[in-house]
Amino acid sequence: MQKMIVKNIGMLATPEGKTARRGPEQGQIRVLKNAYVEIEDGLVTKIGTDAPDEGGGQVIDAGGKLVTPGLVDAHTHLIFGGWRQNELGLKLHGATYLDILAMGGGILSTVNATRAASEEELTEKAREALDEMLSLGVTTVEAKSGYGLDMDNELKQLRTIRRLSETHPVDLVPTFLGAHAVPKEYKEDREGYIRLLREELIPAVAEEKLAEFCDVFCETGVFSAQESQTILEAGKRYGLIPKIHADEIDPIGGSQLTEAVGAVSAEHLIVCPPEGIAAMAKAGTVACLLPATSFYLGSTFAPARAMIEKGVAVAMASDFNPGSCPSLNLQFVMNLGCLRYRLTPEEVLTAVTLNGAAAIRRADRLGSLEVGKQGDLVIWNAEDLNYICYRMGSNLVNTVIKKGQKII
Ligand code: NIG
Ligand code: FE
């Protein structure tokens, strides 16, 4: 039996519950002063004020600082070859994200680099990113495929995720995103690629149990709403839970699809129309918002306040990828959540913990500090929650505890 007690916590801030928090509940969190958390065999066993004197096990003194649950990054494109710094010049000369993709760059250039990389190379590269995420307070990461776009390379990406999840302290959650773009060899035969996805790739991913979710990039020039629906329905037949990249650049119906397919989350939603918000509220879909991508693309920001007001649970994630968001810093995302979405620090905390966990179907065991949940927490160099939402550009992590082990 392994026991740890984190004591002398100046402020413990955590959402509560085993499901996403929506509407006014998103901002209602539990705050305890002078608190302690006891973790046994990786799970939280006690939380209270004024720690008991003895009891054995490892004692961590939080020094009066802020403690929150470990952060959950519910949307990343973690596994990719190369980078795309060459696109910066194109952007500065006015090329848009979709212009670069239409020229065969963007996602398609990362597909070339990812196909050329071995599983070992992809693993080592992603391991460095995961180390950095952990150092920034992230203890769970969703990771998508989507830069292989053929049988061998999609499976290679997903096997890389599996391998990392067996060896890295961060928990990884795999998503199949074979519908990230139409690969160049199917440029004249998009129907053929969709058939390949439905009839070969999805069954192979399910057979090897390499993913829990199926995602599609529903966007102008990528997959239409109707194509996205067919792909997600095929995924469902093989047990893959639907997610949708929707309304990132053009509102072509992705967010409205959430209700029809029963999507666990919809991602981006930068230009989400009111009908999309209504569909998500009805379906109980989590809106997984990615403000660092809006920042990087220089676009507008998702209507987060309207979503909360209409009863949609809002999560926030990094979208870490080599094109539209080369940042994995969830602390920056928290800043943007306050400054650009106008969420309160309490709503922001819920967005990057419990609601993030709900977006990847982990809210029953992650995303809050409560008895029975996993012992994942961060001690911050901060005295309260406002401070970590207010400071910008510094890493405010002091200590990271994962499943009751001190990792950082
Ligand atoms: O979520 N939008 C689609 N996919 C990623 C970008 C991937 C890339 O540009 O390589 C995103 O922003
Ligand atoms: Fe994405």
Tab-separated table of C-alpha atoms and ligand atoms in Angstrom:
chain	number	residue	atom	x	y	z
A	1	MET	CA	0.000	0.000	0.000
A	2	GLN	CA	1.377	3.371	-1.008
A	3	LYS	CA	0.211	6.387	0.905
A	4	MET	CA	0.825	10.104	0.425
A	5	ILE	CA	-0.499	13.114	2.252
A	6	VAL	CA	-0.333	16.585	0.761
A	7	LYS	CA	-0.768	18.991	3.639
A	8	ASN	CA	-0.584	22.691	4.376
A	9	ILE	CA	-2.565	23.555	1.233
A	10	GLY	CA	-3.396	27.270	1.401
A	11	MET	CA	-6.270	26.951	-1.069
A	12	LEU	CA	-7.656	23.786	-2.611
A	13	ALA	CA	-9.793	24.589	-5.665
A	14	THR	CA	-11.673	21.873	-7.517
A	15	PRO	CA	-14.876	21.260	-9.433
A	16	GLU	CA	-16.980	18.408	-8.124
A	17	GLY	CA	-18.867	15.523	-9.657
A	18	LYS	CA	-18.541	12.723	-12.145
A	19	THR	CA	-20.118	14.444	-15.120
A	20	ALA	CA	-19.531	17.656	-17.064
A	21	ARG	CA	-20.637	20.837	-15.312
A	22	ARG	CA	-22.792	23.073	-17.454
A	23	GLY	CA	-24.588	26.405	-17.177
A	24	PRO	CA	-24.149	28.174	-13.842
A	25	GLU	CA	-22.683	24.950	-12.391
A	26	GLN	CA	-19.554	25.413	-14.501
A	27	GLY	CA	-18.454	28.251	-12.217
A	28	GLN	CA	-19.437	26.604	-8.933
A	29	ILE	CA	-16.336	24.964	-7.530
A	30	ARG	CA	-15.286	23.764	-4.096
A	31	VAL	CA	-12.726	25.928	-2.319
A	32	LEU	CA	-11.099	24.750	0.915
A	33	LYS	CA	-8.631	26.764	2.960
A	34	ASN	CA	-5.868	25.137	5.012
A	35	ALA	CA	-6.605	21.772	3.433
A	36	TYR	CA	-5.007	18.371	2.970
A	37	VAL	CA	-5.430	15.524	0.503
A	38	GLU	CA	-4.637	11.906	1.270
A	39	ILE	CA	-3.926	9.501	-1.575
A	40	GLU	CA	-3.632	5.743	-1.233
A	41	ASP	CA	-2.643	3.408	-4.043
A	42	GLY	CA	-3.164	6.167	-6.574
A	43	LEU	CA	-6.656	7.191	-5.456
A	44	VAL	CA	-7.840	10.047	-3.240
A	45	THR	CA	-8.981	8.628	0.098
A	46	LYS	CA	-9.507	11.749	2.219
A	47	ILE	CA	-9.846	15.504	1.806
A	48	GLY	CA	-10.346	17.940	4.625
A	49	THR	CA	-9.026	20.841	6.602
A	50	ASP	CA	-6.280	20.617	9.250
A	51	ALA	CA	-4.304	17.510	8.337
A	52	PRO	CA	-4.068	14.706	10.875
A	53	ASP	CA	-0.656	14.555	12.626
A	54	GLU	CA	0.468	11.099	11.744
A	55	GLY	CA	-0.604	8.161	9.641
A	56	GLY	CA	2.592	7.136	7.869
A	57	GLY	CA	3.364	7.426	4.190
A	58	GLN	CA	5.016	10.208	2.263
A	59	VAL	CA	4.257	13.750	3.410
A	60	ILE	CA	4.331	16.645	0.946
A	61	ASP	CA	4.158	20.123	2.431
A	62	ALA	CA	2.360	22.428	-0.003
A	63	GLY	CA	3.711	25.462	1.845
A	64	GLY	CA	0.372	27.290	1.909
A	65	LYS	CA	0.101	27.284	-1.885
A	66	LEU	CA	-2.789	26.657	-4.281
A	67	VAL	CA	-3.655	23.059	-5.221
A	68	THR	CA	-5.908	22.046	-8.132
A	69	PRO	CA	-6.616	18.774	-9.937
A	70	GLY	CA	-4.051	17.864	-12.599
A	71	LEU	CA	-4.958	19.562	-15.873
A	72	VAL	CA	-6.613	17.537	-18.637
A	73	ASP	CA	-5.686	18.407	-22.230
A	74	ALA	CA	-8.621	16.890	-24.108
A	75	HIS	CA	-7.546	17.771	-27.661
A	76	THR	CA	-4.048	17.364	-29.088
A	77	HIS	CA	-2.433	16.211	-32.310
A	78	LEU	CA	0.535	14.941	-30.312
A	79	ILE	CA	2.047	12.530	-32.825
A	80	PHE	CA	3.619	14.129	-35.899
A	81	GLY	CA	6.851	14.288	-37.850
A	82	GLY	CA	8.630	17.603	-38.497
A	83	TRP	CA	7.432	21.141	-37.835
A	84	ARG	CA	6.044	23.829	-40.142
A	85	GLN	CA	7.974	26.997	-39.352
A	86	ASN	CA	8.219	27.551	-43.119
A	87	GLU	CA	4.497	28.473	-43.082
A	88	LEU	CA	5.107	31.475	-40.883
A	89	GLY	CA	6.415	33.526	-43.831
A	90	LEU	CA	3.453	32.465	-45.975
A	91	LYS	CA	1.080	33.525	-43.218
A	92	LEU	CA	2.791	36.877	-42.846
A	93	HIS	CA	2.344	37.395	-46.579
A	94	GLY	CA	-1.372	36.834	-46.248
A	95	ALA	CA	-1.922	33.123	-47.000
A	96	THR	CA	-4.715	31.665	-44.901
A	97	TYR	CA	-4.755	28.254	-43.236
A	98	LEU	CA	-7.012	26.837	-45.967
A	99	ASP	CA	-4.913	28.477	-48.758
A	100	ILE	CA	-1.837	26.630	-47.478
A	101	LEU	CA	-3.746	23.347	-47.248
A	102	ALA	CA	-5.132	23.771	-50.792
A	103	MET	CA	-1.534	24.295	-52.054
A	104	GLY	CA	-0.655	20.818	-50.722
A	105	GLY	CA	1.042	22.260	-47.620
A	106	GLY	CA	-0.413	22.406	-44.129
A	107	ILE	CA	-1.681	19.068	-42.834
A	108	LEU	CA	-0.502	17.379	-46.046
A	109	SER	CA	3.123	18.415	-45.521
A	110	THR	CA	3.001	17.026	-41.985
A	111	VAL	CA	1.574	13.829	-43.484
A	112	ASN	CA	4.728	13.496	-45.605
A	113	ALA	CA	6.981	14.047	-42.586
A	114	THR	CA	4.965	11.649	-40.416
A	115	ARG	CA	4.967	8.913	-43.050
A	116	ALA	CA	8.760	9.285	-43.315
A	117	ALA	CA	9.298	8.920	-39.549
A	118	SER	CA	9.689	5.590	-37.776
A	119	GLU	CA	7.577	4.605	-34.776
A	120	GLU	CA	10.669	5.081	-32.601
A	121	GLU	CA	11.265	8.594	-33.920
A	122	LEU	CA	7.642	9.568	-33.415
A	123	THR	CA	7.721	8.120	-29.911
A	124	GLU	CA	10.815	10.056	-28.858
A	125	LYS	CA	9.528	13.298	-30.307
A	126	ALA	CA	6.137	12.964	-28.625
A	127	ARG	CA	7.792	11.937	-25.362
A	128	GLU	CA	9.568	15.301	-25.228
A	129	ALA	CA	6.271	17.096	-25.758
A	130	LEU	CA	4.619	15.016	-23.029
A	131	ASP	CA	7.463	15.828	-20.630
A	132	GLU	CA	6.898	19.505	-21.305
A	133	MET	CA	3.132	19.164	-20.834
A	134	LEU	CA	3.658	17.442	-17.503
A	135	SER	CA	6.025	20.187	-16.391
A	136	LEU	CA	3.209	22.647	-17.172
A	137	GLY	CA	0.727	20.781	-14.945
A	138	VAL	CA	-0.991	18.495	-17.459
A	139	THR	CA	-1.580	14.944	-16.210
A	140	THR	CA	-3.921	13.535	-18.913
A	141	VAL	CA	-3.683	14.047	-22.669
A	142	GLU	CA	-5.958	13.045	-25.513
A	143	ALA	CA	-3.924	12.317	-28.660
A	144	LYS	CA	-5.158	11.986	-32.228
A	145	SER	CA	-3.839	10.218	-35.286
A	146	GLY	CA	-4.510	11.965	-38.591
A	147	TYR	CA	-1.106	12.543	-40.153
A	148	GLY	CA	-0.804	9.057	-41.630
A	149	LEU	CA	-3.948	8.886	-43.787
A	150	ASP	CA	-3.234	5.316	-44.883
A	151	MET	CA	-3.359	1.953	-43.165
A	152	ASP	CA	0.272	1.600	-42.102
A	153	ASN	CA	0.796	5.168	-41.029
A	154	GLU	CA	-2.450	5.689	-39.136
A	155	LEU	CA	-1.796	2.468	-37.223
A	156	LYS	CA	1.814	3.587	-36.648
A	157	GLN	CA	0.594	6.811	-35.036
A	158	LEU	CA	-1.911	4.997	-32.838
A	159	ARG	CA	0.646	2.385	-31.807
A	160	THR	CA	2.962	5.229	-30.853
A	161	ILE	CA	0.245	6.567	-28.558
A	162	ARG	CA	-0.235	3.125	-27.043
A	163	ARG	CA	3.479	2.696	-26.485
A	164	LEU	CA	3.753	6.085	-24.774
A	165	SER	CA	0.749	5.367	-22.592
A	166	GLU	CA	2.539	2.288	-21.303
A	167	THR	CA	5.758	4.127	-20.497
A	168	HIS	CA	4.973	7.767	-19.712
A	169	PRO	CA	3.441	8.960	-16.425
A	170	VAL	CA	0.867	11.096	-18.292
A	171	ASP	CA	-2.356	9.179	-19.068
A	172	LEU	CA	-2.991	9.121	-22.820
A	173	VAL	CA	-6.381	8.739	-24.497
A	174	PRO	CA	-6.315	7.758	-28.196
A	175	THR	CA	-8.534	9.145	-30.970
A	176	PHE	CA	-8.623	7.979	-34.588
A	177	LEU	CA	-8.602	10.993	-36.934
A	178	GLY	CA	-8.081	9.307	-40.283
A	179	ALA	CA	-10.614	11.863	-41.577
A	180	HIS	CA	-8.214	14.772	-41.014
A	181	ALA	CA	-7.699	15.454	-44.755
A	182	VAL	CA	-8.002	13.646	-48.067
A	183	PRO	CA	-4.483	12.349	-48.832
A	184	LYS	CA	-2.840	13.355	-52.102
A	185	GLU	CA	-3.143	9.871	-53.620
A	186	TYR	CA	-6.941	10.178	-53.329
A	187	LYS	CA	-7.113	13.789	-54.522
A	188	GLU	CA	-9.237	12.804	-57.511
A	189	ASP	CA	-11.156	10.117	-55.622
A	190	ARG	CA	-12.403	11.409	-52.281
A	191	GLU	CA	-15.196	8.832	-52.317
A	192	GLY	CA	-12.489	6.188	-52.468
A	193	TYR	CA	-10.787	7.582	-49.379
A	194	ILE	CA	-14.048	7.729	-47.451
A	195	ARG	CA	-14.655	4.095	-48.453
A	196	LEU	CA	-11.160	3.202	-47.245
A	197	LEU	CA	-11.892	4.900	-43.926
A	198	ARG	CA	-15.209	3.149	-43.441
A	199	GLU	CA	-14.368	-0.276	-44.753
A	200	GLU	CA	-10.698	-0.738	-43.874
A	201	LEU	CA	-9.133	1.797	-41.535
A	202	ILE	CA	-11.920	2.005	-38.931
A	203	PRO	CA	-12.298	-1.807	-38.726
A	204	ALA	CA	-8.512	-2.231	-38.382
A	205	VAL	CA	-8.271	0.391	-35.615
A	206	ALA	CA	-11.153	-1.261	-33.759
A	207	GLU	CA	-9.728	-4.732	-34.238
A	208	GLU	CA	-6.452	-3.740	-32.541
A	209	LYS	CA	-8.349	-1.628	-29.973
A	210	LEU	CA	-6.105	1.291	-30.838
A	211	ALA	CA	-8.604	4.120	-30.298
A	212	GLU	CA	-11.635	5.003	-28.188
A	213	PHE	CA	-12.901	7.892	-30.293
A	214	CYS	CA	-13.360	8.696	-33.976
A	215	ASP	CA	-12.935	12.318	-35.008
A	216	VAL	CA	-13.427	14.133	-38.354
A	217	PHE	CA	-12.322	17.528	-39.642
A	218	CYS	CA	-15.649	18.899	-40.881
A	219	GLU	CA	-14.548	21.940	-42.869
A	220	THR	CA	-14.694	23.629	-46.273
A	221	GLY	CA	-12.381	21.740	-48.613
A	222	VAL	CA	-11.906	18.887	-46.128
A	223	PHE	CA	-15.009	16.805	-45.199
A	224	SER	CA	-18.597	18.023	-45.640
A	225	ALA	CA	-21.160	17.577	-42.885
A	226	GLN	CA	-22.723	14.692	-44.767
A	227	GLU	CA	-19.381	12.958	-45.316
A	228	SER	CA	-18.482	13.539	-41.675
A	229	GLN	CA	-21.722	11.920	-40.588
A	230	THR	CA	-21.114	8.803	-42.688
A	231	ILE	CA	-17.607	8.430	-41.285
A	232	LEU	CA	-18.713	8.919	-37.686
A	233	GLU	CA	-21.585	6.458	-38.129
A	234	ALA	CA	-19.111	3.890	-39.438
A	235	GLY	CA	-16.912	4.518	-36.389
A	236	LYS	CA	-19.902	3.992	-34.102
A	237	ARG	CA	-20.625	0.612	-35.655
A	238	TYR	CA	-17.131	-0.381	-34.506
A	239	GLY	CA	-17.508	1.060	-31.021
A	240	LEU	CA	-15.643	4.337	-31.637
A	241	ILE	CA	-17.296	7.304	-29.918
A	242	PRO	CA	-17.817	10.354	-32.190
A	243	LYS	CA	-15.995	13.680	-31.858
A	244	ILE	CA	-16.087	16.467	-34.463
A	245	HIS	CA	-13.733	19.296	-35.465
A	246	ALA	CA	-16.581	21.698	-36.229
A	247	ASP	CA	-16.993	25.349	-37.227
A	248	GLU	CA	-13.262	26.115	-37.009
A	249	ILE	CA	-13.184	28.305	-40.115
A	250	ASP	CA	-16.559	27.990	-41.859
A	251	PRO	CA	-19.857	26.978	-40.234
A	252	ILE	CA	-20.786	24.140	-42.596
A	253	GLY	CA	-23.015	22.229	-40.210
A	254	GLY	CA	-20.522	20.370	-38.006
A	255	SER	CA	-21.917	21.540	-34.680
A	256	GLN	CA	-25.479	20.683	-35.742
A	257	LEU	CA	-24.280	17.148	-36.433
A	258	THR	CA	-23.471	16.557	-32.762
A	259	GLU	CA	-27.075	15.759	-31.965
A	260	ALA	CA	-27.575	13.472	-34.961
A	261	VAL	CA	-24.501	11.347	-34.218
A	262	GLY	CA	-24.465	11.704	-30.420
A	263	ALA	CA	-20.983	13.264	-30.291
A	264	VAL	CA	-19.265	13.275	-26.901
A	265	SER	CA	-17.544	16.536	-27.840
A	266	ALA	CA	-17.279	19.080	-30.621
A	267	GLU	CA	-14.000	20.896	-31.064
A	268	HIS	CA	-13.017	24.481	-32.036
A	269	LEU	CA	-16.508	25.975	-32.664
A	270	ILE	CA	-14.942	29.350	-33.421
A	271	VAL	CA	-17.830	30.346	-35.701
A	272	CYS	CA	-20.501	28.151	-34.099
A	273	PRO	CA	-24.026	29.374	-35.000
A	274	PRO	CA	-26.906	29.456	-32.477
A	275	GLU	CA	-28.399	26.272	-34.003
A	276	GLY	CA	-25.117	24.479	-33.260
A	277	ILE	CA	-25.196	25.636	-29.655
A	278	ALA	CA	-28.786	24.421	-29.367
A	279	ALA	CA	-27.894	21.027	-30.838
A	280	MET	CA	-25.002	20.568	-28.394
A	281	ALA	CA	-27.130	21.607	-25.434
A	282	LYS	CA	-29.743	19.046	-26.450
A	283	ALA	CA	-27.260	16.247	-27.074
A	284	GLY	CA	-25.200	16.967	-23.928
A	285	THR	CA	-22.123	17.374	-26.119
A	286	VAL	CA	-19.113	19.024	-24.480
A	287	ALA	CA	-17.852	22.081	-26.398
A	288	CYS	CA	-14.087	21.592	-26.420
A	289	LEU	CA	-12.742	25.066	-27.158
A	290	LEU	CA	-9.196	25.789	-28.336
A	291	PRO	CA	-8.447	29.473	-27.799
A	292	ALA	CA	-4.701	29.222	-28.508
A	293	THR	CA	-5.639	28.186	-32.065
A	294	SER	CA	-7.826	31.278	-32.483
A	295	PHE	CA	-4.897	33.297	-31.194
A	296	TYR	CA	-2.435	31.646	-33.571
A	297	LEU	CA	-4.714	31.847	-36.624
A	298	GLY	CA	-5.607	35.432	-35.798
A	299	SER	CA	-9.272	34.518	-35.989
A	300	THR	CA	-12.192	35.358	-33.751
A	301	PHE	CA	-12.873	33.443	-30.524
A	302	ALA	CA	-15.590	30.856	-29.943
A	303	PRO	CA	-18.812	32.169	-28.324
A	304	ALA	CA	-18.001	30.540	-24.990
A	305	ARG	CA	-20.247	32.755	-22.857
A	306	ALA	CA	-23.242	32.066	-25.079
A	307	MET	CA	-22.540	28.343	-24.770
A	308	ILE	CA	-22.453	28.486	-20.984
A	309	GLU	CA	-25.618	30.575	-20.962
A	310	LYS	CA	-27.394	28.007	-23.145
A	311	GLY	CA	-26.361	25.125	-20.893
A	312	VAL	CA	-23.468	23.679	-22.923
A	313	ALA	CA	-20.530	22.361	-20.875
A	314	VAL	CA	-17.342	24.113	-21.987
A	315	ALA	CA	-13.947	22.406	-21.896
A	316	MET	CA	-10.720	24.029	-23.066
A	317	ALA	CA	-7.702	22.288	-24.552
A	318	SER	CA	-4.474	23.141	-26.362
A	319	ASP	CA	-5.001	21.665	-29.882
A	320	PHE	CA	-1.209	21.214	-29.903
A	321	ASN	CA	-0.215	20.571	-33.535
A	322	PRO	CA	2.504	21.772	-35.942
A	323	GLY	CA	0.184	23.986	-38.026
A	324	SER	CA	-2.574	25.898	-36.322
A	325	CYS	CA	-1.254	25.737	-32.744
A	326	PRO	CA	2.415	24.974	-32.117
A	327	SER	CA	1.897	25.485	-28.363
A	328	LEU	CA	1.110	22.883	-25.721
A	329	ASN	CA	0.817	25.349	-22.870
A	330	LEU	CA	-2.515	24.886	-21.094
A	331	GLN	CA	-1.680	27.724	-18.694
A	332	PHE	CA	-1.732	30.091	-21.693
A	333	VAL	CA	-5.076	28.574	-22.682
A	334	MET	CA	-6.365	29.431	-19.197
A	335	ASN	CA	-5.267	33.057	-19.627
A	336	LEU	CA	-7.068	33.232	-22.971
A	337	GLY	CA	-10.162	31.632	-21.449
A	338	CYS	CA	-10.485	34.595	-19.098
A	339	LEU	CA	-9.275	37.359	-21.379
A	340	ARG	CA	-10.881	36.387	-24.669
A	341	TYR	CA	-13.825	34.145	-23.730
A	342	ARG	CA	-14.569	36.232	-20.610
A	343	LEU	CA	-14.891	33.109	-18.474
A	344	THR	CA	-14.317	33.457	-14.739
A	345	PRO	CA	-11.304	31.705	-13.194
A	346	GLU	CA	-13.714	29.178	-11.671
A	347	GLU	CA	-15.284	28.425	-15.072
A	348	VAL	CA	-11.807	28.179	-16.580
A	349	LEU	CA	-10.677	25.693	-13.927
A	350	THR	CA	-13.677	23.467	-14.637
A	351	ALA	CA	-12.966	23.751	-18.380
A	352	VAL	CA	-9.410	22.403	-18.077
A	353	THR	CA	-10.163	19.727	-15.484
A	354	LEU	CA	-13.599	18.102	-15.054
A	355	ASN	CA	-15.131	19.196	-18.363
A	356	GLY	CA	-11.937	18.233	-20.197
A	357	ALA	CA	-12.208	14.826	-18.551
A	358	ALA	CA	-15.871	14.601	-19.640
A	359	ALA	CA	-14.864	15.362	-23.238
A	360	ILE	CA	-12.799	12.152	-23.171
A	361	ARG	CA	-15.225	10.126	-21.062
A	362	ARG	CA	-13.031	10.170	-17.970
A	363	ALA	CA	-15.110	12.366	-15.643
A	364	ASP	CA	-15.943	9.365	-13.467
A	365	ARG	CA	-12.304	9.040	-12.388
A	366	LEU	CA	-10.443	12.250	-13.339
A	367	GLY	CA	-10.823	16.009	-13.353
A	368	SER	CA	-11.621	16.738	-9.716
A	369	LEU	CA	-10.168	16.168	-6.277
A	370	GLU	CA	-12.693	14.000	-4.496
A	371	VAL	CA	-12.602	10.727	-2.614
A	372	GLY	CA	-12.392	7.853	-5.083
A	373	LYS	CA	-10.910	9.876	-7.932
A	374	GLN	CA	-7.376	9.458	-9.217
A	375	GLY	CA	-4.703	11.218	-7.147
A	376	ASP	CA	-3.580	13.663	-9.854
A	377	LEU	CA	-2.879	17.157	-8.578
A	378	VAL	CA	-0.777	20.251	-9.065
A	379	ILE	CA	0.751	22.463	-6.391
A	380	TRP	CA	1.077	25.937	-7.904
A	381	ASN	CA	3.427	28.785	-7.122
A	382	ALA	CA	0.330	30.815	-6.392
A	383	GLU	CA	-1.784	31.643	-3.401
A	384	ASP	CA	-5.129	31.537	-5.156
A	385	LEU	CA	-6.901	30.582	-8.364
A	386	ASN	CA	-7.078	34.136	-9.711
A	387	TYR	CA	-3.291	34.312	-9.732
A	388	ILE	CA	-2.770	31.463	-12.208
A	389	CYS	CA	-5.370	32.923	-14.577
A	390	TYR	CA	-3.853	36.395	-14.296
A	391	ARG	CA	-0.094	35.848	-14.657
A	392	MET	CA	1.009	35.212	-18.251
A	393	GLY	CA	4.006	33.591	-19.862
A	394	SER	CA	5.567	32.016	-16.757
A	395	ASN	CA	5.254	28.384	-15.770
A	396	LEU	CA	3.655	28.552	-12.312
A	397	VAL	CA	3.852	24.839	-11.555
A	398	ASN	CA	5.597	23.943	-8.317
A	399	THR	CA	4.872	20.206	-7.976
A	400	VAL	CA	2.967	17.630	-10.035
A	401	ILE	CA	1.565	14.520	-8.401
A	402	LYS	CA	0.293	11.735	-10.637
A	403	LYS	CA	-1.566	8.749	-9.164
A	404	GLY	CA	-0.122	9.593	-5.770
A	405	GLN	CA	3.494	9.826	-6.996
A	406	LYS	CA	5.533	13.011	-7.037
A	407	ILE	CA	6.685	13.354	-10.646
A	408	ILE	CA	7.813	17.006	-10.773
B	1	NIG	O1	-7.322	21.162	-34.959
B	1	NIG	N1	-8.127	21.653	-37.844
B	1	NIG	C1	-7.631	20.580	-38.074
B	1	NIG	N2	-6.612	20.044	-37.447
B	1	NIG	C2	-5.742	20.774	-36.607
B	1	NIG	C3	-4.646	21.409	-37.384
B	1	NIG	C4	-3.738	20.412	-37.935
B	1	NIG	C5	-2.612	20.978	-38.723
B	1	NIG	O2	-2.662	22.122	-39.220
B	1	NIG	O3	-1.636	20.233	-38.862
B	1	NIG	C6	-6.545	21.699	-35.725
B	1	NIG	O4	-6.395	22.925	-35.775
B	2	FE	FE	-7.453	19.776	-33.693
